[in-house]
Amino acid sequence: MEAPENEVFRDSISTIDENGKRKWIFPKKPSGFFYEKRKLVSYFLLVFLFTAPFIKINGNQFLLFNILERRFNIFSFPFWPQDFYLFVVSMLIGVIFITLFTVGFGRIFCGWICPQTIFMEMVFRRIEYWIDGDRNKQMRIQRQKWDAEKIRKRLLKWFIFLVISFLIANVFLAYLIGGDQLLKYIIEGPFEHMGTLVPLLIFTAVFYFIFAWFREQVCIIACPYGRLQGVLLDNKSVVVAYDYKRGEAENGRKKFRKKEDREALGHGDCIDCVQCVNVCPTGIDIRNGTQLECVNCTACIDECDDIMEKINLPKGLIRFTSEDNIEKKKPFKLTARLKGYIAVLIILIGVLAGMLALRNDVEARILRLPGQLYEHKDNGIISNVYTFKLVNKTSKEINDLSFKLRGWEGTIHIVSTSETFIVEPQGIAEGTLFIELKQSDLSGDKNKLRIDVYSKGELIETTNVGFLGPRSYN
């Protein structure tokens, strides 16, 4: 069954034409109240994005995602593989936070915070406006033959895009290997570190492809978050929406004519100027309702308000509102669903705070050496051999470390080192140790020992181990 004319938009996405080919989007340069606010937010986030890998608090990089060495810093808190449960809780908090805002305020994260949108709209498109001009000029250049003007503008734009993509790739690499490490590689020369230079060039090519060609397709095709809207949004969600009650009225839209009484003729306030479509970075018509392509960038709100002001009609024909507000004039309020998400979010934040408060600066793990039983020594001494690993999660050196048995008369001998040793900042110390106990003190073949780890005489960690002895026969 063929879709009605006003429902054709549901049959395909906005960037594909009727022949199934890519339809290039040439959005009009936005301006207005919300756009100015978006610029402030975007520039703040851009500064944060470019500086975060080089900011240190207590010696820890502010944000670090070193997958290869399994080291992560979240807001300067170091996370090790042993802290993976903390990392999981942090990610859950992030997911619930975004879900909460999506349920309440739609895809506002995409339009205002997502790095893809910020780079695309506030960096690359602004360069495009500077070089090629606004929407009509860009369309003219696109149709224009490859003359000197088009070649010059294209080469200049592509070169600048490539330079910015290279800078983004460097920052991305700093998040992976550390800001200090990146600066070291730059000083020593990139060709001295080919293992890093090749991935850097690959990242550059990927970013260039995304921002020079794939562009808004990332939000429409590649990003799964847009498809979650259909599950998360409801009639009470506040999104960028067209007030069809006011815009259509009884007899629908009509082009604007001076001194015409639109209300008497039964026409809505929408004058069908199509400026909301021309300014949309994903090429949709917001008047068709909420669509997966809409990233809540608010460009259509600014454009529509400007048109309404010029023809002396009230602003807000397109605005942040809910379906219930348009249809039933109901104000926004916290629903049971939103309250549930808020409760879960508060609980998870409390759990994470508690875990961080209880986490030790040093984590000790002592394990019996696989395949080894016990050894009889003189004077009724039983010996077990263990491997140990100490993880220093701080940015300070921990020294004068030693092991002591709690509640047992026995000795601990560390192999190939002194009885006290140090662990480098955010480093790992590994080794082998022997625990010796009198056989008369053992209660059977399996015994539980508690070992305390001291630094400069202060207890900093405790761990439990098993100790094997001869089986007793009564």
GROMACS .gro file of C-alpha atoms in nm:
model
  474
    1MET     CA    1   0.000   0.000   0.000
    2GLU     CA    2   0.142   0.336  -0.102
    3ALA     CA    3   0.204   0.578   0.182
    4PRO     CA    4   0.015   0.909   0.186
    5GLU     CA    5   0.208   1.203   0.049
    6ASN     CA    6   0.274   1.350   0.391
    7GLU     CA    7   0.399   1.014   0.519
    8VAL     CA    8   0.656   0.944   0.246
    9PHE     CA    9   0.936   1.060   0.477
   10ARG     CA   10   0.886   0.744   0.683
   11ASP     CA   11   0.987   0.521   0.391
   12SER     CA   12   1.354   0.627   0.384
   13ILE     CA   13   1.602   0.838   0.572
   14SER     CA   14   1.654   1.202   0.483
   15THR     CA   15   1.996   1.157   0.324
   16ILE     CA   16   1.885   0.905   0.061
   17ASP     CA   17   1.700   1.017  -0.253
   18GLU     CA   18   1.423   0.829  -0.434
   19ASN     CA   19   1.683   0.646  -0.645
   20GLY     CA   20   1.865   0.518  -0.336
   21LYS     CA   21   2.166   0.745  -0.384
   22ARG     CA   22   2.332   0.968  -0.125
   23LYS     CA   23   2.162   1.305  -0.096
   24TRP     CA   24   2.417   1.562   0.018
   25ILE     CA   25   2.296   1.793   0.295
   26PHE     CA   26   2.367   2.167   0.265
   27PRO     CA   27   2.228   2.316   0.588
   28LYS     CA   28   2.180   2.689   0.613
   29LYS     CA   29   2.412   2.859   0.859
   30PRO     CA   30   2.217   2.875   1.188
   31SER     CA   31   2.190   3.178   1.412
   32GLY     CA   32   1.986   3.279   1.713
   33PHE     CA   33   1.954   3.238   2.089
   34PHE     CA   34   2.001   2.862   2.113
   35TYR     CA   35   2.284   2.857   1.858
   36GLU     CA   36   2.481   3.110   2.062
   37LYS     CA   37   2.432   2.897   2.374
   38ARG     CA   38   2.538   2.587   2.183
   39LYS     CA   39   2.856   2.764   2.072
   40LEU     CA   40   2.946   2.844   2.433
   41VAL     CA   41   2.884   2.484   2.542
   42SER     CA   42   3.070   2.344   2.240
   43TYR     CA   43   3.378   2.562   2.279
   44PHE     CA   44   3.397   2.478   2.648
   45LEU     CA   45   3.378   2.106   2.566
   46LEU     CA   46   3.635   2.140   2.287
   47VAL     CA   47   3.881   2.306   2.524
   48PHE     CA   48   3.814   2.030   2.776
   49LEU     CA   49   3.856   1.757   2.513
   50PHE     CA   50   4.191   1.892   2.392
   51THR     CA   51   4.333   1.962   2.739
   52ALA     CA   52   4.204   1.667   2.947
   53PRO     CA   53   4.489   1.427   2.842
   54PHE     CA   54   4.744   1.685   2.960
   55ILE     CA   55   4.579   1.782   3.291
   56LYS     CA   56   4.711   1.605   3.601
   57ILE     CA   57   4.567   1.591   3.951
   58ASN     CA   58   4.784   1.434   4.221
   59GLY     CA   59   5.013   1.312   3.945
   60ASN     CA   60   4.734   1.126   3.763
   61GLN     CA   61   4.621   1.214   3.411
   62PHE     CA   62   4.265   1.349   3.429
   63LEU     CA   63   4.132   1.106   3.166
   64LEU     CA   64   4.325   0.802   3.042
   65PHE     CA   65   4.204   0.493   2.857
   66ASN     CA   66   4.522   0.291   2.808
   67ILE     CA   67   4.374  -0.035   2.685
   68LEU     CA   68   4.706  -0.196   2.596
   69GLU     CA   69   4.855  -0.154   2.944
   70ARG     CA   70   4.512  -0.189   3.108
   71ARG     CA   71   4.537   0.144   3.288
   72PHE     CA   72   4.245   0.381   3.315
   73ASN     CA   73   4.202   0.718   3.484
   74ILE     CA   74   3.852   0.859   3.525
   75PHE     CA   75   3.856   1.217   3.656
   76SER     CA   76   4.210   1.148   3.786
   77PHE     CA   77   4.103   0.833   3.978
   78PRO     CA   78   4.323   0.544   3.858
   79PHE     CA   79   4.151   0.218   3.769
   80TRP     CA   80   4.341  -0.108   3.726
   81PRO     CA   81   4.223  -0.445   3.592
   82GLN     CA   82   4.162  -0.537   3.957
   83ASP     CA   83   3.921  -0.239   3.973
   84PHE     CA   84   3.719  -0.347   3.672
   85TYR     CA   85   3.407  -0.368   3.885
   86LEU     CA   86   3.445   0.005   3.960
   87PHE     CA   87   3.483   0.079   3.591
   88VAL     CA   88   3.167  -0.121   3.516
   89VAL     CA   89   2.970   0.072   3.780
   90SER     CA   90   3.101   0.401   3.634
   91MET     CA   91   2.986   0.300   3.286
   92LEU     CA   92   2.646   0.197   3.421
   93ILE     CA   93   2.611   0.539   3.582
   94GLY     CA   94   2.691   0.700   3.247
   95VAL     CA   95   2.435   0.484   3.063
   96ILE     CA   96   2.162   0.550   3.321
   97PHE     CA   97   2.240   0.923   3.317
   98ILE     CA   98   2.206   0.944   2.937
   99THR     CA   99   1.893   0.725   2.947
  100LEU     CA  100   1.739   0.951   3.212
  101PHE     CA  101   1.797   1.262   3.003
  102THR     CA  102   1.670   1.088   2.690
  103VAL     CA  103   1.345   0.988   2.860
  104GLY     CA  104   1.301   1.341   2.997
  105PHE     CA  105   1.452   1.559   2.726
  106GLY     CA  106   1.502   1.349   2.414
  107ARG     CA  107   1.824   1.335   2.215
  108ILE     CA  108   1.965   1.655   2.364
  109PHE     CA  109   2.295   1.477   2.436
  110CYS     CA  110   2.350   1.434   2.061
  111GLY     CA  111   2.289   1.795   1.972
  112TRP     CA  112   2.474   1.962   2.257
  113ILE     CA  113   2.739   1.728   2.401
  114CYS     CA  114   2.828   1.451   2.153
  115PRO     CA  115   3.184   1.504   2.014
  116GLN     CA  116   3.067   1.401   1.664
  117THR     CA  117   2.807   1.681   1.652
  118ILE     CA  118   3.035   1.937   1.815
  119PHE     CA  119   3.319   1.877   1.569
  120MET     CA  120   3.086   1.852   1.270
  121GLU     CA  121   2.871   2.157   1.339
  122MET     CA  122   3.105   2.386   1.533
  123VAL     CA  123   3.435   2.314   1.357
  124PHE     CA  124   3.408   2.156   1.014
  125ARG     CA  125   3.081   2.316   0.900
  126ARG     CA  126   3.195   2.659   1.019
  127ILE     CA  127   3.512   2.618   0.812
  128GLU     CA  128   3.289   2.521   0.520
  129TYR     CA  129   3.077   2.835   0.567
  130TRP     CA  130   3.396   3.042   0.573
  131ILE     CA  131   3.539   2.890   0.253
  132ASP     CA  132   3.233   2.795   0.044
  133GLY     CA  133   2.971   3.033   0.186
  134ASP     CA  134   2.618   2.965   0.307
  135ARG     CA  135   2.371   2.705   0.179
  136ASN     CA  136   2.298   2.852  -0.167
  137LYS     CA  137   2.665   2.914  -0.245
  138GLN     CA  138   2.759   2.562  -0.137
  139MET     CA  139   2.492   2.415  -0.365
  140ARG     CA  140   2.617   2.630  -0.652
  141ILE     CA  141   2.977   2.518  -0.600
  142GLN     CA  142   2.863   2.156  -0.583
  143ARG     CA  143   2.700   2.186  -0.928
  144GLN     CA  144   2.982   2.399  -1.067
  145LYS     CA  145   3.238   2.254  -1.308
  146TRP     CA  146   3.591   2.196  -1.184
  147ASP     CA  147   3.724   2.539  -1.267
  148ALA     CA  148   3.999   2.731  -1.085
  149GLU     CA  149   3.764   2.863  -0.816
  150LYS     CA  150   3.622   2.521  -0.728
  151ILE     CA  151   3.965   2.352  -0.727
  152ARG     CA  152   4.110   2.626  -0.505
  153LYS     CA  153   3.825   2.611  -0.254
  154ARG     CA  154   3.814   2.233  -0.247
  155LEU     CA  155   4.189   2.194  -0.195
  156LEU     CA  156   4.193   2.458   0.078
  157LYS     CA  157   3.897   2.299   0.258
  158TRP     CA  158   4.029   1.944   0.229
  159PHE     CA  159   4.374   2.051   0.350
  160ILE     CA  160   4.230   2.224   0.658
  161PHE     CA  161   4.005   1.924   0.725
  162LEU     CA  162   4.311   1.697   0.706
  163VAL     CA  163   4.512   1.913   0.949
  164ILE     CA  164   4.226   1.920   1.201
  165SER     CA  165   4.175   1.544   1.162
  166PHE     CA  166   4.545   1.496   1.236
  167LEU     CA  167   4.516   1.710   1.551
  168ILE     CA  168   4.208   1.516   1.665
  169ALA     CA  169   4.395   1.189   1.605
  170ASN     CA  170   4.684   1.311   1.823
  171VAL     CA  171   4.446   1.402   2.105
  172PHE     CA  172   4.271   1.067   2.068
  173LEU     CA  173   4.610   0.896   2.091
  174ALA     CA  174   4.692   1.097   2.405
  175TYR     CA  175   4.384   0.948   2.572
  176LEU     CA  176   4.512   0.600   2.484
  177ILE     CA  177   4.884   0.618   2.564
  178GLY     CA  178   4.899   0.925   2.792
  179GLY     CA  179   4.969   1.291   2.726
  180ASP     CA  180   5.328   1.273   2.856
  181GLN     CA  181   5.404   0.975   2.634
  182LEU     CA  182   5.265   1.152   2.327
  183LEU     CA  183   5.474   1.464   2.394
  184LYS     CA  184   5.780   1.244   2.439
  185TYR     CA  185   5.720   1.076   2.102
  186ILE     CA  186   5.676   1.416   1.935
  187ILE     CA  187   6.002   1.549   2.083
  188GLU     CA  188   6.198   1.233   1.995
  189GLY     CA  189   6.057   1.235   1.642
  190PRO     CA  190   5.764   1.041   1.497
  191PHE     CA  191   5.983   0.820   1.278
  192GLU     CA  192   6.155   0.687   1.590
  193HIS     CA  193   5.822   0.534   1.692
  194MET     CA  194   5.672   0.382   1.380
  195GLY     CA  195   5.452   0.154   1.588
  196THR     CA  196   5.272   0.467   1.708
  197LEU     CA  197   5.293   0.671   1.388
  198VAL     CA  198   5.109   0.414   1.175
  199PRO     CA  199   4.802   0.396   1.407
  200LEU     CA  200   4.810   0.777   1.425
  201LEU     CA  201   4.785   0.802   1.046
  202ILE     CA  202   4.505   0.544   1.045
  203PHE     CA  203   4.313   0.749   1.304
  204THR     CA  204   4.370   1.060   1.093
  205ALA     CA  205   4.227   0.887   0.786
  206VAL     CA  206   3.924   0.764   0.982
  207PHE     CA  207   3.847   1.110   1.124
  208TYR     CA  208   3.897   1.272   0.784
  209PHE     CA  209   3.658   1.021   0.625
  210ILE     CA  210   3.396   1.085   0.895
  211PHE     CA  211   3.404   1.465   0.884
  212ALA     CA  212   3.477   1.519   0.514
  213TRP     CA  213   3.245   1.258   0.364
  214PHE     CA  214   3.038   1.045   0.606
  215ARG     CA  215   2.936   1.346   0.815
  216GLU     CA  216   2.574   1.338   0.943
  217GLN     CA  217   2.548   0.973   0.833
  218VAL     CA  218   2.722   0.884   1.160
  219CYS     CA  219   2.423   1.011   1.357
  220ILE     CA  220   2.166   0.866   1.118
  221ILE     CA  221   2.314   0.527   1.024
  222ALA     CA  222   2.609   0.433   1.245
  223CYS     CA  223   2.508   0.559   1.590
  224PRO     CA  224   2.273   0.317   1.771
  225TYR     CA  225   2.167   0.581   2.021
  226GLY     CA  226   1.925   0.746   1.776
  227ARG     CA  227   1.731   0.421   1.746
  228LEU     CA  228   1.689   0.403   2.123
  229GLN     CA  229   1.463   0.706   2.105
  230GLY     CA  230   1.174   0.492   1.985
  231VAL     CA  231   1.204   0.285   2.302
  232LEU     CA  232   1.283   0.559   2.551
  233LEU     CA  233   1.064   0.851   2.440
  234ASP     CA  234   0.698   0.886   2.526
  235ASN     CA  235   0.431   1.157   2.501
  236LYS     CA  236   0.565   1.323   2.816
  237SER     CA  237   0.926   1.358   2.690
  238VAL     CA  238   1.036   1.716   2.618
  239VAL     CA  239   1.190   1.728   2.270
  240VAL     CA  240   1.230   1.974   1.983
  241ALA     CA  241   0.878   1.963   1.842
  242TYR     CA  242   0.653   2.146   1.599
  243ASP     CA  243   0.327   2.275   1.750
  244TYR     CA  244   0.098   2.132   1.484
  245LYS     CA  245  -0.213   2.257   1.666
  246ARG     CA  246  -0.101   2.614   1.620
  247GLY     CA  247   0.086   2.565   1.294
  248GLU     CA  248  -0.186   2.380   1.101
  249ALA     CA  249  -0.510   2.511   1.261
  250GLU     CA  250  -0.820   2.408   1.065
  251ASN     CA  251  -0.712   2.463   0.705
  252GLY     CA  252  -0.342   2.385   0.726
  253ARG     CA  253  -0.040   2.589   0.623
  254LYS     CA  254  -0.034   2.874   0.377
  255LYS     CA  255   0.228   3.107   0.235
  256PHE     CA  256   0.245   3.444   0.405
  257ARG     CA  257   0.069   3.741   0.250
  258LYS     CA  258   0.066   4.089   0.396
  259LYS     CA  259  -0.259   4.224   0.542
  260GLU     CA  260  -0.421   3.882   0.519
  261ASP     CA  261  -0.630   3.766   0.816
  262ARG     CA  262  -0.493   3.411   0.850
  263GLU     CA  263  -0.700   3.338   1.158
  264ALA     CA  264  -1.025   3.427   0.980
  265LEU     CA  265  -0.930   3.202   0.689
  266GLY     CA  266  -0.855   2.916   0.929
  267HIS     CA  267  -0.486   2.888   0.841
  268GLY     CA  268  -0.218   2.808   1.098
  269ASP     CA  269   0.085   3.017   1.185
  270CYS     CA  270   0.319   2.801   0.971
  271ILE     CA  271   0.378   2.993   0.646
  272ASP     CA  272   0.551   2.695   0.480
  273CYS     CA  273   0.877   2.887   0.433
  274VAL     CA  274   1.074   2.559   0.470
  275GLN     CA  275   1.353   2.740   0.656
  276CYS     CA  276   1.333   2.483   0.937
  277VAL     CA  277   1.418   2.217   0.678
  278ASN     CA  278   1.694   2.421   0.512
  279VAL     CA  279   1.874   2.481   0.844
  280CYS     CA  280   1.851   2.120   0.967
  281PRO     CA  281   2.195   1.949   0.970
  282THR     CA  282   2.035   1.608   0.904
  283GLY     CA  283   1.790   1.731   0.639
  284ILE     CA  284   1.460   1.641   0.807
  285ASP     CA  285   1.132   1.829   0.824
  286ILE     CA  286   1.055   1.870   1.195
  287ARG     CA  287   0.691   1.934   1.102
  288ASN     CA  288   0.659   1.562   1.035
  289GLY     CA  289   0.712   1.492   1.404
  290THR     CA  290   0.994   1.335   1.604
  291GLN     CA  291   1.228   1.133   1.381
  292LEU     CA  292   1.539   0.928   1.452
  293GLU     CA  293   1.750   1.174   1.248
  294CYS     CA  294   1.667   1.465   1.480
  295VAL     CA  295   1.957   1.538   1.718
  296ASN     CA  296   1.777   1.818   1.907
  297CYS     CA  297   2.030   2.075   1.787
  298THR     CA  298   1.760   2.352   1.810
  299ALA     CA  299   1.865   2.512   1.479
  300CYS     CA  300   1.504   2.488   1.357
  301ILE     CA  301   1.380   2.664   1.673
  302ASP     CA  302   1.607   2.962   1.613
  303GLU     CA  303   1.516   2.981   1.244
  304CYS     CA  304   1.141   2.955   1.306
  305ASP     CA  305   1.151   3.214   1.585
  306ASP     CA  306   1.331   3.453   1.350
  307ILE     CA  307   1.061   3.405   1.083
  308MET     CA  308   0.779   3.448   1.337
  309GLU     CA  309   0.937   3.770   1.461
  310LYS     CA  310   0.958   3.909   1.107
  311ILE     CA  311   0.587   3.848   1.038
  312ASN     CA  312   0.474   3.964   1.384
  313LEU     CA  313   0.354   3.625   1.510
  314PRO     CA  314   0.435   3.474   1.849
  315LYS     CA  315   0.758   3.275   1.878
  316GLY     CA  316   0.757   2.912   1.984
  317LEU     CA  317   0.591   2.746   1.686
  318ILE     CA  318   0.886   2.505   1.709
  319ARG     CA  319   1.011   2.471   2.064
  320PHE     CA  320   1.117   2.236   2.341
  321THR     CA  321   0.792   2.075   2.444
  322SER     CA  322   0.615   1.743   2.482
  323GLU     CA  323   0.336   1.581   2.283
  324ASP     CA  324   0.113   1.607   2.588
  325ASN     CA  325   0.183   1.980   2.613
  326ILE     CA  326   0.092   2.035   2.246
  327GLU     CA  327  -0.216   1.814   2.253
  328LYS     CA  328  -0.348   1.863   2.607
  329LYS     CA  329  -0.152   2.166   2.738
  330LYS     CA  330  -0.008   1.952   3.017
  331PRO     CA  331   0.312   2.094   3.177
  332PHE     CA  332   0.623   1.882   3.221
  333LYS     CA  333   0.645   1.685   3.543
  334LEU     CA  334   0.845   1.397   3.681
  335THR     CA  335   0.678   1.069   3.588
  336ALA     CA  336   0.709   0.742   3.778
  337ARG     CA  337   0.946   0.626   3.505
  338LEU     CA  338   1.176   0.927   3.551
  339LYS     CA  339   1.165   0.890   3.929
  340GLY     CA  340   1.268   0.527   3.891
  341TYR     CA  341   1.569   0.619   3.676
  342ILE     CA  342   1.667   0.894   3.923
  343ALA     CA  343   1.647   0.649   4.214
  344VAL     CA  344   1.863   0.394   4.031
  345LEU     CA  345   2.113   0.666   3.940
  346ILE     CA  346   2.139   0.789   4.301
  347ILE     CA  347   2.187   0.433   4.427
  348LEU     CA  348   2.462   0.360   4.173
  349ILE     CA  349   2.641   0.687   4.255
  350GLY     CA  350   2.623   0.599   4.625
  351VAL     CA  351   2.757   0.249   4.557
  352LEU     CA  352   3.046   0.390   4.351
  353ALA     CA  353   3.130   0.650   4.617
  354GLY     CA  354   3.134   0.378   4.883
  355MET     CA  355   3.355   0.152   4.672
  356LEU     CA  356   3.599   0.435   4.605
  357ALA     CA  357   3.611   0.521   4.975
  358LEU     CA  358   3.682   0.160   5.072
  359ARG     CA  359   3.938   0.097   4.797
  360ASN     CA  360   4.295   0.060   4.921
  361ASP     CA  361   4.586   0.245   4.766
  362VAL     CA  362   4.772  -0.086   4.743
  363GLU     CA  363   4.623  -0.416   4.636
  364ALA     CA  364   4.802  -0.735   4.740
  365ARG     CA  365   4.749  -1.074   4.585
  366ILE     CA  366   4.936  -1.377   4.718
  367LEU     CA  367   4.879  -1.717   4.554
  368ARG     CA  368   5.031  -2.058   4.613
  369LEU     CA  369   5.268  -2.162   4.338
  370PRO     CA  370   5.077  -2.402   4.110
  371GLY     CA  371   5.184  -2.765   4.128
  372GLN     CA  372   5.372  -2.727   4.459
  373LEU     CA  373   5.266  -2.895   4.784
  374TYR     CA  374   5.466  -2.837   5.100
  375GLU     CA  375   5.823  -2.901   5.212
  376HIS     CA  376   5.946  -3.056   5.537
  377LYS     CA  377   6.238  -2.875   5.700
  378ASP     CA  378   6.442  -2.932   6.013
  379ASN     CA  379   6.290  -2.889   6.358
  380GLY     CA  380   5.937  -2.972   6.237
  381ILE     CA  381   5.906  -2.673   6.004
  382ILE     CA  382   5.663  -2.685   5.711
  383SER     CA  383   5.725  -2.451   5.416
  384ASN     CA  384   5.493  -2.336   5.136
  385VAL     CA  385   5.598  -2.131   4.832
  386TYR     CA  386   5.387  -1.845   4.693
  387THR     CA  387   5.393  -1.579   4.426
  388PHE     CA  388   5.288  -1.226   4.518
  389LYS     CA  389   5.181  -0.919   4.326
  390LEU     CA  390   5.148  -0.571   4.475
  391VAL     CA  391   4.972  -0.298   4.275
  392ASN     CA  392   5.039   0.064   4.367
  393LYS     CA  393   4.731   0.264   4.261
  394THR     CA  394   4.872   0.599   4.368
  395SER     CA  395   5.107   0.848   4.204
  396LYS     CA  396   5.352   0.823   4.496
  397GLU     CA  397   5.624   0.569   4.565
  398ILE     CA  398   5.535   0.324   4.840
  399ASN     CA  399   5.848   0.206   5.017
  400ASP     CA  400   5.963  -0.001   5.313
  401LEU     CA  401   5.702  -0.263   5.231
  402SER     CA  402   5.701  -0.582   5.434
  403PHE     CA  403   5.481  -0.886   5.502
  404LYS     CA  404   5.377  -1.012   5.845
  405LEU     CA  405   5.167  -1.306   5.959
  406ARG     CA  406   4.868  -1.225   6.177
  407GLY     CA  407   4.783  -1.467   6.455
  408TRP     CA  408   5.052  -1.722   6.366
  409GLU     CA  409   5.404  -1.783   6.486
  410GLY     CA  410   5.606  -1.818   6.167
  411THR     CA  411   5.834  -1.645   5.920
  412ILE     CA  412   5.804  -1.503   5.570
  413HIS     CA  413   6.108  -1.506   5.341
  414ILE     CA  414   6.104  -1.304   5.017
  415VAL     CA  415   6.313  -1.449   4.734
  416SER     CA  416   6.564  -1.238   4.539
  417THR     CA  417   6.506  -0.920   4.737
  418SER     CA  418   6.537  -0.781   5.086
  419GLU     CA  419   6.263  -0.834   5.341
  420THR     CA  420   6.142  -0.478   5.265
  421PHE     CA  421   6.107  -0.329   4.916
  422ILE     CA  422   5.937  -0.048   4.720
  423VAL     CA  423   5.664  -0.020   4.456
  424GLU     CA  424   5.697   0.254   4.195
  425PRO     CA  425   5.413   0.507   4.144
  426GLN     CA  426   5.129   0.331   3.960
  427GLY     CA  427   5.362   0.035   3.936
  428ILE     CA  428   5.353  -0.336   4.012
  429ALA     CA  429   5.592  -0.538   4.227
  430GLU     CA  430   5.601  -0.915   4.176
  431GLY     CA  431   5.804  -1.189   4.334
  432THR     CA  432   5.817  -1.516   4.524
  433LEU     CA  433   5.803  -1.579   4.896
  434PHE     CA  434   5.815  -1.872   5.138
  435ILE     CA  435   5.602  -1.903   5.449
  436GLU     CA  436   5.736  -2.133   5.723
  437LEU     CA  437   5.527  -2.259   6.016
  438LYS     CA  438   5.576  -2.520   6.285
  439GLN     CA  439   5.393  -2.843   6.208
  440SER     CA  440   5.266  -2.855   6.565
  441ASP     CA  441   5.078  -2.528   6.505
  442LEU     CA  442   4.888  -2.658   6.206
  443SER     CA  443   4.538  -2.797   6.229
  444GLY     CA  444   4.525  -3.054   5.953
  445ASP     CA  445   4.633  -3.033   5.592
  446LYS     CA  446   4.448  -2.712   5.504
  447ASN     CA  447   4.498  -2.390   5.698
  448LYS     CA  448   4.390  -2.031   5.645
  449LEU     CA  449   4.648  -1.758   5.701
  450ARG     CA  450   4.607  -1.383   5.711
  451ILE     CA  451   4.898  -1.175   5.585
  452ASP     CA  452   4.933  -0.804   5.659
  453VAL     CA  453   5.121  -0.567   5.430
  454TYR     CA  454   5.303  -0.280   5.604
  455SER     CA  455   5.465   0.036   5.472
  456LYS     CA  456   5.697   0.212   5.715
  457GLY     CA  457   5.535   0.018   5.996
  458GLU     CA  458   5.180   0.120   5.895
  459LEU     CA  459   4.925  -0.144   5.794
  460ILE     CA  460   4.805  -0.070   5.439
  461GLU     CA  461   4.655  -0.398   5.315
  462THR     CA  462   4.549  -0.744   5.431
  463THR     CA  463   4.503  -1.061   5.229
  464ASN     CA  464   4.424  -1.427   5.297
  465VAL     CA  465   4.607  -1.735   5.171
  466GLY     CA  466   4.581  -2.109   5.213
  467PHE     CA  467   4.862  -2.312   5.372
  468LEU     CA  468   4.911  -2.684   5.311
  469GLY     CA  469   5.053  -2.921   5.571
  470PRO     CA  470   5.072  -3.295   5.636
  471ARG     CA  471   4.736  -3.468   5.679
  472SER     CA  472   4.680  -3.570   6.038
  473TYR     CA  473   4.545  -3.919   6.118
  474ASN     CA  474   4.375  -3.979   6.445
   0.00000   0.00000   0.00000
